[in-house]
Amino acid sequence: MVVEIKKVKITKSIFNQLTGPLLESDSQYEVLGWVFDKGKYILLYNKETNSLSKMRTFSNLRIDPDKPNQALFTISGLNTLKPFPNSQDAMKWCAQINIIQTEANLKGQLYI
């Protein structure tokens, strides 16, 4: 049996190397909190892959009333849309993003 215990301090250099998460329905991310670095980022930890990710915060997140299979949101001041195969997937994705952002606000700011 192999047990690996490792503590890592998240530094500015490590934070800058992080990529965005793959927000799929089967992946489980633990929200660690949020970080302000030229914008507000949410820091996520994936227990399955033992990896960190950073995600920009979204604002004005909603379902397009004309096309219910698309999510509309603003990220870094740019209006963006994300298409989905059906409206149910779009609603699940919006709910997942809202849960992540709410949990990050509750956990608070991390200073790196």
PDB file of C-alpha atoms in Angstrom:
ATOM      1  CA  MET A   1       0.000   0.000   0.000  1.00  0.00           C
ATOM      2  CA  VAL A   2       1.293   3.433  -0.948  1.00  0.00           C
ATOM      3  CA  VAL A   3       0.175   6.537   0.912  1.00  0.00           C
ATOM      4  CA  GLU A   4       1.182   9.907  -0.385  1.00  0.00           C
ATOM      5  CA  ILE A   5       0.679  12.923   1.848  1.00  0.00           C
ATOM      6  CA  LYS A   6       1.669  16.238   0.416  1.00  0.00           C
ATOM      7  CA  LYS A   7       0.983  19.806   1.463  1.00  0.00           C
ATOM      8  CA  VAL A   8       1.373  22.510  -1.136  1.00  0.00           C
ATOM      9  CA  LYS A   9       1.366  26.218  -0.510  1.00  0.00           C
ATOM     10  CA  ILE A  10      -0.409  27.973  -3.360  1.00  0.00           C
ATOM     11  CA  THR A  11       1.923  30.730  -4.462  1.00  0.00           C
ATOM     12  CA  LYS A  12       1.419  33.406  -7.100  1.00  0.00           C
ATOM     13  CA  SER A  13       3.574  31.393  -9.514  1.00  0.00           C
ATOM     14  CA  ILE A  14       1.486  28.233  -9.021  1.00  0.00           C
ATOM     15  CA  PHE A  15      -1.734  30.243  -9.328  1.00  0.00           C
ATOM     16  CA  ASN A  16      -0.626  31.774 -12.643  1.00  0.00           C
ATOM     17  CA  GLN A  17       0.043  28.293 -14.077  1.00  0.00           C
ATOM     18  CA  LEU A  18      -3.432  26.952 -13.258  1.00  0.00           C
ATOM     19  CA  THR A  19      -5.883  26.246 -16.057  1.00  0.00           C
ATOM     20  CA  GLY A  20      -9.647  26.420 -16.171  1.00  0.00           C
ATOM     21  CA  PRO A  21     -11.765  23.505 -14.962  1.00  0.00           C
ATOM     22  CA  LEU A  22     -13.656  21.095 -17.190  1.00  0.00           C
ATOM     23  CA  LEU A  23     -17.099  21.610 -15.707  1.00  0.00           C
ATOM     24  CA  GLU A  24     -18.733  18.342 -16.637  1.00  0.00           C
ATOM     25  CA  SER A  25     -21.568  16.740 -14.740  1.00  0.00           C
ATOM     26  CA  ASP A  26     -19.451  13.806 -13.539  1.00  0.00           C
ATOM     27  CA  SER A  27     -16.484  15.817 -12.233  1.00  0.00           C
ATOM     28  CA  GLN A  28     -16.578  16.910  -8.606  1.00  0.00           C
ATOM     29  CA  TYR A  29     -14.729  20.049  -7.594  1.00  0.00           C
ATOM     30  CA  GLU A  30     -14.233  21.298  -4.074  1.00  0.00           C
ATOM     31  CA  VAL A  31     -14.446  25.066  -3.852  1.00  0.00           C
ATOM     32  CA  LEU A  32     -11.538  26.464  -1.833  1.00  0.00           C
ATOM     33  CA  GLY A  33     -12.501  30.146  -2.042  1.00  0.00           C
ATOM     34  CA  TRP A  34     -11.841  33.086  -4.324  1.00  0.00           C
ATOM     35  CA  VAL A  35      -8.706  35.022  -5.242  1.00  0.00           C
ATOM     36  CA  PHE A  36      -8.382  38.522  -6.661  1.00  0.00           C
ATOM     37  CA  ASP A  37      -5.638  38.715  -9.295  1.00  0.00           C
ATOM     38  CA  LYS A  38      -6.473  41.312 -11.974  1.00  0.00           C
ATOM     39  CA  GLY A  39     -10.022  40.014 -11.598  1.00  0.00           C
ATOM     40  CA  LYS A  40     -11.952  37.655  -9.357  1.00  0.00           C
ATOM     41  CA  TYR A  41     -11.116  33.960  -9.734  1.00  0.00           C
ATOM     42  CA  ILE A  42     -12.583  30.950  -7.965  1.00  0.00           C
ATOM     43  CA  LEU A  43     -10.050  28.355  -6.834  1.00  0.00           C
ATOM     44  CA  LEU A  44     -11.223  24.746  -7.298  1.00  0.00           C
ATOM     45  CA  TYR A  45      -9.723  21.422  -6.240  1.00  0.00           C
ATOM     46  CA  ASN A  46     -10.556  18.156  -8.027  1.00  0.00           C
ATOM     47  CA  LYS A  47     -10.163  15.242  -5.607  1.00  0.00           C
ATOM     48  CA  GLU A  48     -10.316  12.622  -8.379  1.00  0.00           C
ATOM     49  CA  THR A  49      -7.340  13.983 -10.301  1.00  0.00           C
ATOM     50  CA  ASN A  50      -5.683  15.728  -7.334  1.00  0.00           C
ATOM     51  CA  SER A  51      -5.429  18.971  -9.306  1.00  0.00           C
ATOM     52  CA  LEU A  52      -6.160  22.660  -8.809  1.00  0.00           C
ATOM     53  CA  SER A  53      -8.045  24.870 -11.267  1.00  0.00           C
ATOM     54  CA  LYS A  54      -9.015  28.514 -11.418  1.00  0.00           C
ATOM     55  CA  MET A  55     -12.251  29.849 -12.865  1.00  0.00           C
ATOM     56  CA  ARG A  56     -13.289  33.416 -13.632  1.00  0.00           C
ATOM     57  CA  THR A  57     -16.515  34.540 -12.023  1.00  0.00           C
ATOM     58  CA  PHE A  58     -19.561  34.949 -14.234  1.00  0.00           C
ATOM     59  CA  SER A  59     -22.143  37.689 -13.990  1.00  0.00           C
ATOM     60  CA  ASN A  60     -25.600  38.051 -15.557  1.00  0.00           C
ATOM     61  CA  LEU A  61     -25.852  34.262 -15.869  1.00  0.00           C
ATOM     62  CA  ARG A  62     -29.182  33.303 -17.453  1.00  0.00           C
ATOM     63  CA  ILE A  63     -30.877  31.099 -20.037  1.00  0.00           C
ATOM     64  CA  ASP A  64     -31.517  32.754 -23.417  1.00  0.00           C
ATOM     65  CA  PRO A  65     -35.302  33.306 -23.619  1.00  0.00           C
ATOM     66  CA  ASP A  66     -35.295  32.935 -27.423  1.00  0.00           C
ATOM     67  CA  LYS A  67     -33.123  29.801 -27.472  1.00  0.00           C
ATOM     68  CA  PRO A  68     -33.561  27.852 -24.213  1.00  0.00           C
ATOM     69  CA  ASN A  69     -30.629  25.561 -25.044  1.00  0.00           C
ATOM     70  CA  GLN A  70     -28.122  28.447 -24.658  1.00  0.00           C
ATOM     71  CA  ALA A  71     -26.734  30.068 -21.524  1.00  0.00           C
ATOM     72  CA  LEU A  72     -25.867  33.768 -21.629  1.00  0.00           C
ATOM     73  CA  PHE A  73     -23.354  35.318 -19.250  1.00  0.00           C
ATOM     74  CA  THR A  74     -20.792  38.078 -18.887  1.00  0.00           C
ATOM     75  CA  ILE A  75     -17.187  37.177 -18.176  1.00  0.00           C
ATOM     76  CA  SER A  76     -14.410  39.783 -17.958  1.00  0.00           C
ATOM     77  CA  GLY A  77     -16.819  42.376 -19.357  1.00  0.00           C
ATOM     78  CA  LEU A  78     -17.602  40.344 -22.480  1.00  0.00           C
ATOM     79  CA  ASN A  79     -21.060  38.957 -23.211  1.00  0.00           C
ATOM     80  CA  THR A  80     -20.771  35.268 -24.048  1.00  0.00           C
ATOM     81  CA  LEU A  81     -23.111  32.439 -24.904  1.00  0.00           C
ATOM     82  CA  LYS A  82     -22.634  28.724 -24.408  1.00  0.00           C
ATOM     83  CA  PRO A  83     -24.767  26.316 -26.455  1.00  0.00           C
ATOM     84  CA  PHE A  84     -25.992  22.971 -25.103  1.00  0.00           C
ATOM     85  CA  PRO A  85     -27.707  19.975 -26.733  1.00  0.00           C
ATOM     86  CA  ASN A  86     -30.956  20.732 -24.877  1.00  0.00           C
ATOM     87  CA  SER A  87     -32.467  23.190 -22.420  1.00  0.00           C
ATOM     88  CA  GLN A  88     -32.206  20.761 -19.486  1.00  0.00           C
ATOM     89  CA  ASP A  89     -28.391  20.608 -19.836  1.00  0.00           C
ATOM     90  CA  ALA A  90     -28.244  24.410 -19.994  1.00  0.00           C
ATOM     91  CA  MET A  91     -30.252  24.725 -16.772  1.00  0.00           C
ATOM     92  CA  LYS A  92     -28.067  22.132 -14.983  1.00  0.00           C
ATOM     93  CA  TRP A  93     -24.902  23.976 -16.043  1.00  0.00           C
ATOM     94  CA  CYS A  94     -26.261  27.345 -14.857  1.00  0.00           C
ATOM     95  CA  ALA A  95     -27.267  25.793 -11.536  1.00  0.00           C
ATOM     96  CA  GLN A  96     -23.790  24.253 -11.132  1.00  0.00           C
ATOM     97  CA  ILE A  97     -22.097  27.621 -11.820  1.00  0.00           C
ATOM     98  CA  ASN A  98     -24.399  29.396  -9.353  1.00  0.00           C
ATOM     99  CA  ILE A  99     -23.627  26.811  -6.656  1.00  0.00           C
ATOM    100  CA  ILE A 100     -19.858  27.151  -7.221  1.00  0.00           C
ATOM    101  CA  GLN A 101     -19.970  30.963  -7.103  1.00  0.00           C
ATOM    102  CA  THR A 102     -22.164  31.025  -3.990  1.00  0.00           C
ATOM    103  CA  GLU A 103     -19.914  28.539  -2.201  1.00  0.00           C
ATOM    104  CA  ALA A 104     -16.813  30.565  -3.144  1.00  0.00           C
ATOM    105  CA  ASN A 105     -18.366  33.720  -1.699  1.00  0.00           C
ATOM    106  CA  LEU A 106     -19.266  31.882   1.503  1.00  0.00           C
ATOM    107  CA  LYS A 107     -15.755  30.419   1.913  1.00  0.00           C
ATOM    108  CA  GLY A 108     -14.205  33.851   1.400  1.00  0.00           C
ATOM    109  CA  GLN A 109     -11.094  35.328  -0.128  1.00  0.00           C
ATOM    110  CA  LEU A 110      -7.752  33.547  -0.222  1.00  0.00           C
ATOM    111  CA  TYR A 111      -4.586  35.634  -0.243  1.00  0.00           C
ATOM    112  CA  ILE A 112      -1.647  34.390  -2.267  1.00  0.00           C
TER     113      ILE A 112
END
